[in-house]
Short mmCIF file of C-alpha atoms in Angstrom, two decimals:
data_model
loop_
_atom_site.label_atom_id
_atom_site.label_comp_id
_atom_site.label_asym_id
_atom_site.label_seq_id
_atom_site.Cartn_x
_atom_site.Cartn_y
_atom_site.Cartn_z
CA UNK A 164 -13.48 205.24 26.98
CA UNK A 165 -12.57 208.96 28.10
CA UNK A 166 -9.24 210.20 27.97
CA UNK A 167 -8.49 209.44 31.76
CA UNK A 168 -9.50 205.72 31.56
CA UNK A 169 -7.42 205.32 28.06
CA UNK A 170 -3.98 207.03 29.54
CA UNK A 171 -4.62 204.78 33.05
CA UNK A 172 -4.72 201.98 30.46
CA UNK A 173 -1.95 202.54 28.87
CA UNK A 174 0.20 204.00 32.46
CA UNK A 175 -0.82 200.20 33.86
CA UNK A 176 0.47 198.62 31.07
CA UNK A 177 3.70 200.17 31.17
CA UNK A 178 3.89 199.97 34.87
CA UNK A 179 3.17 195.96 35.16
CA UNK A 180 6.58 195.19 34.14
CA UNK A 181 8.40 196.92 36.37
CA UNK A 182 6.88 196.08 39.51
CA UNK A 183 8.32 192.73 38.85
CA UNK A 184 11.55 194.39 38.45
CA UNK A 185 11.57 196.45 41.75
CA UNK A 186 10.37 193.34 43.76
CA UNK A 187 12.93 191.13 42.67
CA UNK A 188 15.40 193.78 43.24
CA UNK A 189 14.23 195.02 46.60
CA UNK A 190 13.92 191.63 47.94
CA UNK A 191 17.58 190.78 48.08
CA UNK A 192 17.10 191.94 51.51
CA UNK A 193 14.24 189.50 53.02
CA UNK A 194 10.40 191.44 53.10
CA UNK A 195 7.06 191.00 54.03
CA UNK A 196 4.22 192.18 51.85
CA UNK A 197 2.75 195.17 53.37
CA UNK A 198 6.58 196.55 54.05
CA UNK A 199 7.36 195.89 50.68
CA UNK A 200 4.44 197.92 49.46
CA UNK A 201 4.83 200.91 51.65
CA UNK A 202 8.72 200.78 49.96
CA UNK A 203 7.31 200.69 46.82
CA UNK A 204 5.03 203.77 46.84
CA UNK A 205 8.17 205.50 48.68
CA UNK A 206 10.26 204.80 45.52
CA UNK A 207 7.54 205.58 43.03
CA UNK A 208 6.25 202.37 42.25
CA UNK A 209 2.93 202.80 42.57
CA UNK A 210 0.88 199.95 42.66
CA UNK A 211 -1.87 198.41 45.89
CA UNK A 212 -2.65 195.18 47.96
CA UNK A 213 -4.41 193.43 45.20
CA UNK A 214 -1.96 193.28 42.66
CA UNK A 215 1.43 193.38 44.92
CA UNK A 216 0.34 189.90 47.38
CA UNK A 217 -0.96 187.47 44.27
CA UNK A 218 2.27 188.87 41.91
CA UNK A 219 4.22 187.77 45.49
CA UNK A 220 2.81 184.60 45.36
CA UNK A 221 3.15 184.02 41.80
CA UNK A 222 7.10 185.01 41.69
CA UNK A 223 7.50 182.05 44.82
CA UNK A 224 5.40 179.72 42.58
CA UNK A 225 7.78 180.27 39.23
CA UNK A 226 11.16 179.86 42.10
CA UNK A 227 12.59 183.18 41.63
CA UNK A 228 11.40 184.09 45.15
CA UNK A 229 11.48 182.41 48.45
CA UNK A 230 9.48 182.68 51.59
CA UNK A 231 9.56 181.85 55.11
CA UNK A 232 7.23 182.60 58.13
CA UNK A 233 8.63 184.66 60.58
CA UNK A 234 7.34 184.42 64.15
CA UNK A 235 9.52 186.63 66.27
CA UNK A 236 7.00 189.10 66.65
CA UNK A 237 3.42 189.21 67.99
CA UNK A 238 1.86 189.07 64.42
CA UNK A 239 3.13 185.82 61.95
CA UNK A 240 4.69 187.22 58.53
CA UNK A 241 6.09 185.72 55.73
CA UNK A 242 9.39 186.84 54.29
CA UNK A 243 10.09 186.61 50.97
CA UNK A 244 13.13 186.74 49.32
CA UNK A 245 14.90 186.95 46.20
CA UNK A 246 16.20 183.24 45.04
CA UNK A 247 19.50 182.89 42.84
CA UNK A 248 17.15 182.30 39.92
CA UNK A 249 15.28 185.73 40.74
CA UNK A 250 18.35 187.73 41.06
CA UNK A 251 19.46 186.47 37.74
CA UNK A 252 15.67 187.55 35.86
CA UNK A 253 16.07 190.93 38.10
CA UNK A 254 19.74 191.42 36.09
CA UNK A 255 18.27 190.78 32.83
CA UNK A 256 15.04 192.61 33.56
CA UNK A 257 17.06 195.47 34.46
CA UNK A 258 19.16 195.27 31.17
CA UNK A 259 16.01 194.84 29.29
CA UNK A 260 14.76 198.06 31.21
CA UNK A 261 18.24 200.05 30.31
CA UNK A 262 17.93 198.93 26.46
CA UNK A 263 14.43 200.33 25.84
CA UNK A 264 14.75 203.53 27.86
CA UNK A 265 18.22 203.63 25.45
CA UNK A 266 15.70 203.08 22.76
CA UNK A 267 13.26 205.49 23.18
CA UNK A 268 15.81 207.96 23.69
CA UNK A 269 16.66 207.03 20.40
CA UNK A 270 13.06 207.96 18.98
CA UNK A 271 12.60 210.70 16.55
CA UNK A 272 12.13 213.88 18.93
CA UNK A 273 8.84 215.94 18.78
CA UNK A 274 9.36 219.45 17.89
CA UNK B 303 -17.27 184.53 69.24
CA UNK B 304 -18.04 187.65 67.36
CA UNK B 305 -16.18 187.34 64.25
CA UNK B 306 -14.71 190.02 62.99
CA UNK B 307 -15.42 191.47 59.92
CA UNK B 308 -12.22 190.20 59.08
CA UNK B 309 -12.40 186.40 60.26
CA UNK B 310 -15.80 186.77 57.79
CA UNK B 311 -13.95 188.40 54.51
CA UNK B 312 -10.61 185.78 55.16
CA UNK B 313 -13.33 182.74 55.51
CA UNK B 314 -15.32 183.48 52.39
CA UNK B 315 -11.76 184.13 50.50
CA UNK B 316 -10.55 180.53 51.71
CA UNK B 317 -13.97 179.09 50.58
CA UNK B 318 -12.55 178.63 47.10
CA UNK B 319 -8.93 177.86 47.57
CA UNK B 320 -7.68 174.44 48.31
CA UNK B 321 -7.11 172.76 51.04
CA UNK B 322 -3.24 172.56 50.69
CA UNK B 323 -2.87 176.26 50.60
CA UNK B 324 -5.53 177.50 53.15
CA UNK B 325 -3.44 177.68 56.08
CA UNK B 326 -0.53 179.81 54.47
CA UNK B 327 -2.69 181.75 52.19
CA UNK B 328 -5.25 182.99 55.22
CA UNK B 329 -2.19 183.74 57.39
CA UNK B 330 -0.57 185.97 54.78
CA UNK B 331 -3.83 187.28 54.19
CA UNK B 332 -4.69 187.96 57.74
CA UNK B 333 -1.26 189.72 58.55
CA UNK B 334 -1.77 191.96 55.38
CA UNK B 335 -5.20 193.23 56.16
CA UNK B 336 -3.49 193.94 59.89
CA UNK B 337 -1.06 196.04 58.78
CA UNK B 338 -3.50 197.81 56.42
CA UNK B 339 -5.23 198.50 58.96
CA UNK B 340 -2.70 199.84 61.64
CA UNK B 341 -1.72 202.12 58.81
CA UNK B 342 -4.70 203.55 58.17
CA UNK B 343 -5.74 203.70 62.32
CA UNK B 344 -2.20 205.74 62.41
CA UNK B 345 -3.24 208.48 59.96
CA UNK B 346 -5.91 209.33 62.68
CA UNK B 347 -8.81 207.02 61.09
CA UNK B 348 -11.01 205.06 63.89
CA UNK B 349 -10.21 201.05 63.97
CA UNK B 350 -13.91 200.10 62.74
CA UNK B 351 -14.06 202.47 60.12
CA UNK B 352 -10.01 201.38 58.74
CA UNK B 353 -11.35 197.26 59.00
CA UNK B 354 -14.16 198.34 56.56
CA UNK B 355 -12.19 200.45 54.36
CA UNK B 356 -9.22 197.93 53.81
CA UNK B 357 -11.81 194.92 53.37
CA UNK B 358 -14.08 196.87 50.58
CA UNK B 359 -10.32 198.29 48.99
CA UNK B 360 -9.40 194.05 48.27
CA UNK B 361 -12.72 193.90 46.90
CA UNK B 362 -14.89 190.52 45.92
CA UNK B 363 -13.19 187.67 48.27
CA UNK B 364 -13.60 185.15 45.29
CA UNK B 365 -12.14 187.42 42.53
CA UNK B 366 -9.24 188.21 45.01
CA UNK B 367 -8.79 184.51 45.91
CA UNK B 368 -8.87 183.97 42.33
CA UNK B 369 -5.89 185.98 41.70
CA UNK B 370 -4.18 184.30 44.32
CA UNK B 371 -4.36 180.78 42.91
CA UNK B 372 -4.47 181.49 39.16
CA UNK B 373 -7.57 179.98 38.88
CA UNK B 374 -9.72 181.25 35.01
CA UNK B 375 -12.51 184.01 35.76
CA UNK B 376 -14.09 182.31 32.48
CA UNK B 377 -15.79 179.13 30.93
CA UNK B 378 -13.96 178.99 27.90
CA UNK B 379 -10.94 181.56 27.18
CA UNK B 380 -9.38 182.75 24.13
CA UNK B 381 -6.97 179.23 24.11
CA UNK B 382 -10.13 177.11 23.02
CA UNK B 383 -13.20 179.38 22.21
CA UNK B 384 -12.45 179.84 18.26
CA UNK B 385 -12.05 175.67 18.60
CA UNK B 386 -15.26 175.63 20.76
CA UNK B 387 -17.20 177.73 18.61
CA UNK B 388 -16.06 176.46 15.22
CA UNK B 389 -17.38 172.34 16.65
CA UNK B 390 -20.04 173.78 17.76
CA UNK B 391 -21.59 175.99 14.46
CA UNK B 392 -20.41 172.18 12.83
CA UNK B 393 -22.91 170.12 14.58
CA UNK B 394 -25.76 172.90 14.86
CA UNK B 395 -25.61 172.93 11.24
CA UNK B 396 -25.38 169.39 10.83
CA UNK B 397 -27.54 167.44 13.38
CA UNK B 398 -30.54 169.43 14.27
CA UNK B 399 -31.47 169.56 10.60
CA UNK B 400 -30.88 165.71 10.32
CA UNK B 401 -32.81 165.49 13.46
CA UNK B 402 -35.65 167.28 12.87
CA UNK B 403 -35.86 165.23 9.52
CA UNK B 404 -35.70 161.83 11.16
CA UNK B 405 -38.88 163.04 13.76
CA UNK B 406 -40.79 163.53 11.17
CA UNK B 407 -40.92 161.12 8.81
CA UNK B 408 -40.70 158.70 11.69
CA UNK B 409 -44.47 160.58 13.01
CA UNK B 410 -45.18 160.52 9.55
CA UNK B 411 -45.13 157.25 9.26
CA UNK B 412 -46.55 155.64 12.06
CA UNK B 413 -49.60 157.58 10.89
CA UNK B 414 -48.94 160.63 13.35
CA UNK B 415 -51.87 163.23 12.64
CA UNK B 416 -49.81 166.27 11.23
CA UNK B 417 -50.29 168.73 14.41
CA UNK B 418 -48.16 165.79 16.37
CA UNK B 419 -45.71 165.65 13.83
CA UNK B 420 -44.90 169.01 14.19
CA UNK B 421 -45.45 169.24 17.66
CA UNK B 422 -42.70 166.50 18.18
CA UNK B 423 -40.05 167.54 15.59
CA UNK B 424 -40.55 170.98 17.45
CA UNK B 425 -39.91 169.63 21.00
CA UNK B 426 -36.80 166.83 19.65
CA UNK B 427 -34.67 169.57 17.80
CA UNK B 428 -35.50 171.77 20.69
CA UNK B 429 -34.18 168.84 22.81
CA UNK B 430 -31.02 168.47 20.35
CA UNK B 431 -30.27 171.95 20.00
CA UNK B 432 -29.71 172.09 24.28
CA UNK B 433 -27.95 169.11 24.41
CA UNK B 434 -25.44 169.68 22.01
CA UNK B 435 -24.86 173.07 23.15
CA UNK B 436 -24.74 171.98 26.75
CA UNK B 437 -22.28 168.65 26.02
CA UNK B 438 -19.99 170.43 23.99
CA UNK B 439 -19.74 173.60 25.82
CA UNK B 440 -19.01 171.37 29.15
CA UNK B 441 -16.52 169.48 28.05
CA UNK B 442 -14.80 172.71 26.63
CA UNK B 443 -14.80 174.11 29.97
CA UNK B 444 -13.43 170.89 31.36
CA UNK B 445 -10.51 171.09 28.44
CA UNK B 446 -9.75 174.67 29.44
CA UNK B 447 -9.24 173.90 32.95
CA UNK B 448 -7.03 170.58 32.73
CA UNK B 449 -4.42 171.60 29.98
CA UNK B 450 -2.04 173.90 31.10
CA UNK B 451 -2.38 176.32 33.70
CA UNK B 452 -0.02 178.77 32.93
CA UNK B 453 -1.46 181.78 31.77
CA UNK B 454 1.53 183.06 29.74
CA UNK B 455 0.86 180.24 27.48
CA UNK B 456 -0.50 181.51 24.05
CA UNK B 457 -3.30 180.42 22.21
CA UNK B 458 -3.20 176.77 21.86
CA UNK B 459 -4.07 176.25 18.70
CA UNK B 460 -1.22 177.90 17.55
CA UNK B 461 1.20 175.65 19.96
CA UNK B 462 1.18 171.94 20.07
CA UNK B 463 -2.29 172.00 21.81
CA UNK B 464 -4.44 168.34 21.85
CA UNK B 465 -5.96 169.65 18.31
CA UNK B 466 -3.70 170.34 15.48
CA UNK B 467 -2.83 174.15 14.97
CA UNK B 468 -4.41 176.29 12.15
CA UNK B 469 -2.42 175.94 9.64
CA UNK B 470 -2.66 177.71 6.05
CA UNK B 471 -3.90 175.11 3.83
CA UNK B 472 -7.11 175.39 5.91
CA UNK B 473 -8.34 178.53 4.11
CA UNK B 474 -11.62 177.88 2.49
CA UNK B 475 -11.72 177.41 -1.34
CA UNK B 476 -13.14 180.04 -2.84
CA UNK B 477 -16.98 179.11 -3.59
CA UNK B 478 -18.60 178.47 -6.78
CA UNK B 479 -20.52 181.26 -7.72
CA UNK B 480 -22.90 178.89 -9.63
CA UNK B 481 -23.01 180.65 -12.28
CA UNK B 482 -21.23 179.39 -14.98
CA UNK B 483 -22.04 178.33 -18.59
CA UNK B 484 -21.36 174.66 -16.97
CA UNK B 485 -24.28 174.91 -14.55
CA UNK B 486 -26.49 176.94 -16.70
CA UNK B 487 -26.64 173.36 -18.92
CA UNK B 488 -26.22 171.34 -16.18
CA UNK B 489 -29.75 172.70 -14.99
CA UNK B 490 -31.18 172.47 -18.38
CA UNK B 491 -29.97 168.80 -18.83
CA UNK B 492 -31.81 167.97 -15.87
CA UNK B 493 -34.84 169.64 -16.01
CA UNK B 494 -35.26 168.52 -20.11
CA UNK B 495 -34.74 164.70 -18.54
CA UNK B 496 -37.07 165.37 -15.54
CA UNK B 497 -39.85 166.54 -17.96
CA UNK B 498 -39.48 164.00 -20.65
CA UNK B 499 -39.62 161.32 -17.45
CA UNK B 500 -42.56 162.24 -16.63
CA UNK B 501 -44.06 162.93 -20.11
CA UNK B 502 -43.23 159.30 -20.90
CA UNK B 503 -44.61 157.96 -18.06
CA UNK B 504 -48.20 159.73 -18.23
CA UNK B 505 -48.30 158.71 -22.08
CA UNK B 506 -46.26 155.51 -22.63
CA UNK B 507 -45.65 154.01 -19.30
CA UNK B 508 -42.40 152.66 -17.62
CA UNK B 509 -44.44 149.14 -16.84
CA UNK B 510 -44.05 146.56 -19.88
CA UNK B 511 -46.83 145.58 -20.65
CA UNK B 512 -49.78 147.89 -19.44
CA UNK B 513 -50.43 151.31 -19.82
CA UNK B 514 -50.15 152.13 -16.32
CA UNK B 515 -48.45 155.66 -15.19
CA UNK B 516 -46.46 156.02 -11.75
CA UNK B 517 -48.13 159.67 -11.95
CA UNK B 518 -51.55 160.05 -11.54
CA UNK B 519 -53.56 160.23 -15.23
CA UNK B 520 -55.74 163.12 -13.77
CA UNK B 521 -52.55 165.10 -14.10
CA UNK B 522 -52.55 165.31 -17.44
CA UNK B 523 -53.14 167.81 -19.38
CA UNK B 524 -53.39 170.87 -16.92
CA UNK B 525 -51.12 169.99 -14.14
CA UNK B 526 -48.49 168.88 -16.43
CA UNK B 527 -48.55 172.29 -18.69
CA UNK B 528 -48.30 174.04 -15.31
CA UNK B 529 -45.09 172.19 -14.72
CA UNK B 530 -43.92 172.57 -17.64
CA UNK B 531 -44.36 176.31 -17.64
CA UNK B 532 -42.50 176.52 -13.78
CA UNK B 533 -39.76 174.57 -15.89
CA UNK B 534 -39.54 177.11 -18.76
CA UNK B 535 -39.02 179.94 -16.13
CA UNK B 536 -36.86 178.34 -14.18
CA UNK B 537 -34.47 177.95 -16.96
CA UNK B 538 -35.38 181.58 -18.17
CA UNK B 539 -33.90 182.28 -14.16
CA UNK B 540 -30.79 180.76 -14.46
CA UNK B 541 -29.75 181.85 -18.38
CA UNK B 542 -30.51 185.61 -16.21
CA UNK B 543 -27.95 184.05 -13.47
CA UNK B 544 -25.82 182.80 -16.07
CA UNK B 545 -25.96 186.49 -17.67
CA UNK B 546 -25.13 188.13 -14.47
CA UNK B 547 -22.32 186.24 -13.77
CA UNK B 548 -23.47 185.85 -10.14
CA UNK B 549 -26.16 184.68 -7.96
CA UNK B 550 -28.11 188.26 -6.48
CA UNK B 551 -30.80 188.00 -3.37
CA UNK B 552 -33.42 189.02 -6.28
CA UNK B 553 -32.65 186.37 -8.61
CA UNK B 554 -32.40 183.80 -5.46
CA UNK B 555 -36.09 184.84 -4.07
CA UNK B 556 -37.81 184.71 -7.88
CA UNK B 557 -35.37 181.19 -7.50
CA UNK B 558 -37.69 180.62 -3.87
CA UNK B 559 -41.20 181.15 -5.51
CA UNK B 560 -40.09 179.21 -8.45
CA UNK B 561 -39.54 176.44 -6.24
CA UNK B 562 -42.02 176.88 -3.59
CA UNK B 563 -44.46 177.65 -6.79
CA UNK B 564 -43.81 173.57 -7.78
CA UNK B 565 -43.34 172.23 -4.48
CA UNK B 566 -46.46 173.60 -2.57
CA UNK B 567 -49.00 172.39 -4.87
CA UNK B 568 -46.89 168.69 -5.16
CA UNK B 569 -47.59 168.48 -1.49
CA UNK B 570 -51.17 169.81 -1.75
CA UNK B 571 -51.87 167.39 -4.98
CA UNK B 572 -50.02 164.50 -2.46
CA UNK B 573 -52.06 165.12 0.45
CA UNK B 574 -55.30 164.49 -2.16
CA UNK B 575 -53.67 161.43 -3.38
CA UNK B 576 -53.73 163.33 -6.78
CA UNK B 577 -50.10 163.44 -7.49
CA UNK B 578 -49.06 159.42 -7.33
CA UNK B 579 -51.27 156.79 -9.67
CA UNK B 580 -53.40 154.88 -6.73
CA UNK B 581 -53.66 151.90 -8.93
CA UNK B 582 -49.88 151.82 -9.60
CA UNK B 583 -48.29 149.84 -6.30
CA UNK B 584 -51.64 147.41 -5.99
CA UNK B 585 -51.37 146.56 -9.59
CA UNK B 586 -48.18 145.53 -9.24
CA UNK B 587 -48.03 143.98 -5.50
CA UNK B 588 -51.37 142.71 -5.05
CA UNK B 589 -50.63 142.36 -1.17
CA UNK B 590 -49.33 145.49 0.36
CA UNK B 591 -50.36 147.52 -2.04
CA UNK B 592 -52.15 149.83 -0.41
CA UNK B 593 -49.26 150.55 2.49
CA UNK B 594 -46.50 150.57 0.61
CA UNK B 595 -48.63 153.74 -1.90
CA UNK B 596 -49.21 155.36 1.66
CA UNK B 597 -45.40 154.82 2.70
CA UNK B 598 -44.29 156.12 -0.90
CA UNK B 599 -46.40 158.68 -1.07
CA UNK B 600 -44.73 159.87 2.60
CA UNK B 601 -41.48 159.78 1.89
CA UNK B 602 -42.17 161.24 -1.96
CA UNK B 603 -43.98 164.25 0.19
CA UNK B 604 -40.59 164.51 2.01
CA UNK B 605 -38.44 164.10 -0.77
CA UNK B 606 -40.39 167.18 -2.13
CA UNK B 607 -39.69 169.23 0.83
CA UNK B 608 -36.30 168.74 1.45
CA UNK B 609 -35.73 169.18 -2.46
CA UNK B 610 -37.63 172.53 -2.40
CA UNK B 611 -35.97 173.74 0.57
CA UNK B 612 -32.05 172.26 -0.47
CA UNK B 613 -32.67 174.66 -3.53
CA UNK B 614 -34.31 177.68 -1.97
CA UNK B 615 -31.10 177.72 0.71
CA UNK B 616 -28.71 176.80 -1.93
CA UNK B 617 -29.35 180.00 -4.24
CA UNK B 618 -29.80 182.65 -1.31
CA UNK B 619 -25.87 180.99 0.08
CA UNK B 620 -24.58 181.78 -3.34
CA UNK B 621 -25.79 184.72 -3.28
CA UNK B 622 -24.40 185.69 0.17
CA UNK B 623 -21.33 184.28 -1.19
CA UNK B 624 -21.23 186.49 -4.14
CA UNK B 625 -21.77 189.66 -2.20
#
C-alpha cells in the first residue's frame, strides 16, 4: 500500500464516526438525503452517496432516526429526522467527541 | 417505453432486496440519483452525460443494494470461519482416510483385480472429499446468515454463540516428543516379543499337537535373518532418537525405509502366498479352508499397510512437532 492509500485508510477511519455524529445532529431539523449531503460537504464532512443513504437507513433501522415521505413537491422525498433516542446518542457522541479531542491534546507534544 | 438508464440501474438494485422494502427503497433511490443529477446538469454538465456519471459514481447495483439491507458480501465471515475450518480439517483428517480404507478391502475382497481397487478407492475418497467439503461448508453459510444479523456483533465464538466459546483449557497439550527412555524400551519390548513370536512359531508351533507354523516354513532361514536384521536397526534408530532427545526429519525418513524396507517385501512375499503357511487354515478347518487363507491373507496384506504407513506418518509428525 503507498503512502496515499495508507493515510486515506487511516483519514476514513477517523472520519466514520463522526458522520454519525453530524447526521444525528443536523437532523434535528427534518432532511432529505441529497440536502443533507450537500450540508455536509459545506461543513467539512466529507463523505458521498454511497456511504451517507445506507448509514441513513441504518440509523432509522436502530430508532434513533425517523422518516417520512414528503409529497408537496413535484419529486417524492423522504425526511428524516432525529428521534428522542438519536438526540440522546448525538449528546453522548458529542461528549465522547469533546473527551478524546481533550485527550489528544493531552498527548506528549512533538518537538 | 425507453427506460432510462436510470429505471435500468434502480431495477437491477431492487432485484436483490425484498419485497417489503422495494417500494420505499427504489423511491429514495430514485429521488437521490435526481438530485445528483440536477446538481451536476447545474454546474454546466449535459443531462445524458450527468445520468451516466451519477449511476457509474454508486457503482455495482448489487454491492450498493447490499449496503442498503445489511445483507453479508461473504459465505462464511470471521463469526464462524475459525469454527468452519477447524470441523472441517476434523473430518478431512478423519473420514477420507477411513474411507479410502473401507473401498479397498471391500474390492479386495470380493476378488476386485488390483487396478479396480485402486481405481475405486480413487474415485470414493474423491467422492468423500467433495461431499464433505460441500455439506459442511453449506450449512456454514446457512449458520452465518440465520444467527444474528447485526454486524456490530463480535465474533461468536467468543459470545454465547450456538457452539461453546474458546475457552483456555482448550490449548493443546504439549506433544510427546517420543523420545524418551520409556519409549526407547517400549519399542524394544515389542519388537523382542514380535521376533520371539514368530521364532516360536516357525520352530515349535502355536498348534498342540503338530508341527504346523502360521508362517510359511520357506521363510526360514533367509527371510527370517532379514527380519531380524530390519529389527536390529530399527532399535539401533530409536536408541539414536532416544540419544537425541527428539525425533529429526533424518532420523524419521531412515524410520520410513526401515519400515517400508519390512513392509514392501511382506506384501510382495503375500501376494506369492510365501508369507502365510498355505496348509495352516485347511489343516485346521477342513471346509473353508481355502477362503478363509485368501480372506486372511487380505486383511494380513492390509494390516501390513496401514501398520507401515501409521509408523512412517507417526515419526515424520514428531518430528514436525519437535521443530
Amino acid at each position: 500500500m503507498s503512502e496515499t492509500e495508507a493515510l486515506d485508510t487511516h483519514l476514513q477511519e477517523l472520519r466514520r464516526g463522526t458522520v454519525v455524529l453530524a447526521c444525528l445532529r443536523l437532523l434535528e431539523q427534518p432532511g432529505y438525503g441529497y440536502g443533507l449531503l450537500e450540508e455536509l460537504e459545506g461543513r467539512g464532512f466529507d463523505t458521498d452517496a454511497n456511504t451517507l443513504y445506507p448509514l441513513l437507513r441504518r440509523l432509522e433501522k436502530q430508532g434513533h432516526l425517523t422518516s417520512e415521505w414528503n409529497t408537496d413537491e413535484a419529486r417524492p422525498r423522504k425526511f428524516y429526522r432525529t428521534s428522542a433516542a438519536g438526540t440522546r446518542l448525538a449528546a453522548q457522541l458529542t461528549e465522547e467527541f469533546r473527551a478524546i479531542a481533550g485527550a489528544i491534546d493531552a498527548l506528549p507534544k512533538e518537538d | 417505453m425507453n427506460s432510462t438508464l436510470t429505471d435500468r440501474y434502480i431495477d437491477a438494485a431492487m432485484r436483490t432486496v425484498p419485497e417489503k422494502q422495494r417500494a420505499d427503497l427504489s423511491a429514495e433511490l430514485r429521488a437521490s440519483v435526481a438530485d445528483q443529477i440536477d446538481a451536476r446538469v447545474e454546474s454546466g454538465e449535459a443531462r445524458e452525460a450527468a445520468e451516466r456519471a451519477v449511476l457509474i459514481e454508486l457503482g455495482d447495483p448489487d454491492a450498493l443494494a447490499a449496503g442498503y439491507t445489511d445483507r453479508p458480501l461473504h459465505l462464511i465471515g470471521p463469526r464462524y470461519y475459525l469454527l468452519w475450518w477447524r470441523l472441517l480439517r476434523m473430518l478431512l483428517w478423519i473420514v477420507p482416510p477411513l474411507a479410502a480404507f473401507g473401498i479397498a478391502l471391500g474390492q479386495a475382497l470380493s476378488g476386485a483385480p488390483i487396478g479396480e481397487v485402486i481405481g475405486s478407492t480413487v474415485v470414493g475418497v474423491m467422492g468423500v472429499v467433495v461431499y464433505l467439503c460441500f455439506w459442511t461448508t453449506l450449512v456454514f453459510a446457512i449458520l452465518e446468515r440465520n444467527t444474528g444479523k447485526s454486524p456490530l456483533e463480535k465474533n461468536a465464538l467468543t459470545k454465547d454463540g450456538p457452539w461453546a466459546a474458546w475457552n483456555i483449557d482448550q490449548l493443546p497439550e504439549p506433544r510427546e516428543s517420543g523420545a524418551r527412555l520409556s519409549d526407547l524400551i517400549g519399542m524394544i519390548a515389542y519388537l523382542v516379543l514380535v521376533a520371539a513370536a514368530i521364532l516360536w512359531d516357525l520352530l515349535v508351533g502355536f498348534v498342540p499337537g503338530t508341527q504346523l507354523s502360521f508362517l510359511d516354513p520357506g521363510l526360514w532361514p533367509w527371510w527370517i535373518a532379514g527380519l531380524l536384521v530390519l529389527m536390529a536397526l530399527e532399535i539401533a534408530l530409536l536408541y539414536r532418537v532416544y540419544r537425541a532427545g527428539r525425533w529429526t526429519y533424518r532420523l524419521a525418513t531412515v524410520n520410513a525405509v526401515l519400515t517400508a524396507a519390512f513392509a514392501i517385501p511382506a506384501i510382495w512375499l503375500l501376494t506369492q502366498n510365501r508369507l502365510l503357511n498355505p496348509e495352516f487354515f485347511p489343516t485346521l478347518v477342513p471346509e473353508d479352508g481355502a477362503q478363509v487363507s485368501q480372506i486372511l491373507a487380505i486383511i494380513t496384506g492390509f494390516g501390513i499397510a496401514l501398520f507401515a504407513v501409521w509408523g512412517i506418518v507417526d515419526a515424520f509428525l514428531k518430528a514436525r512437532r519437535a521443530r
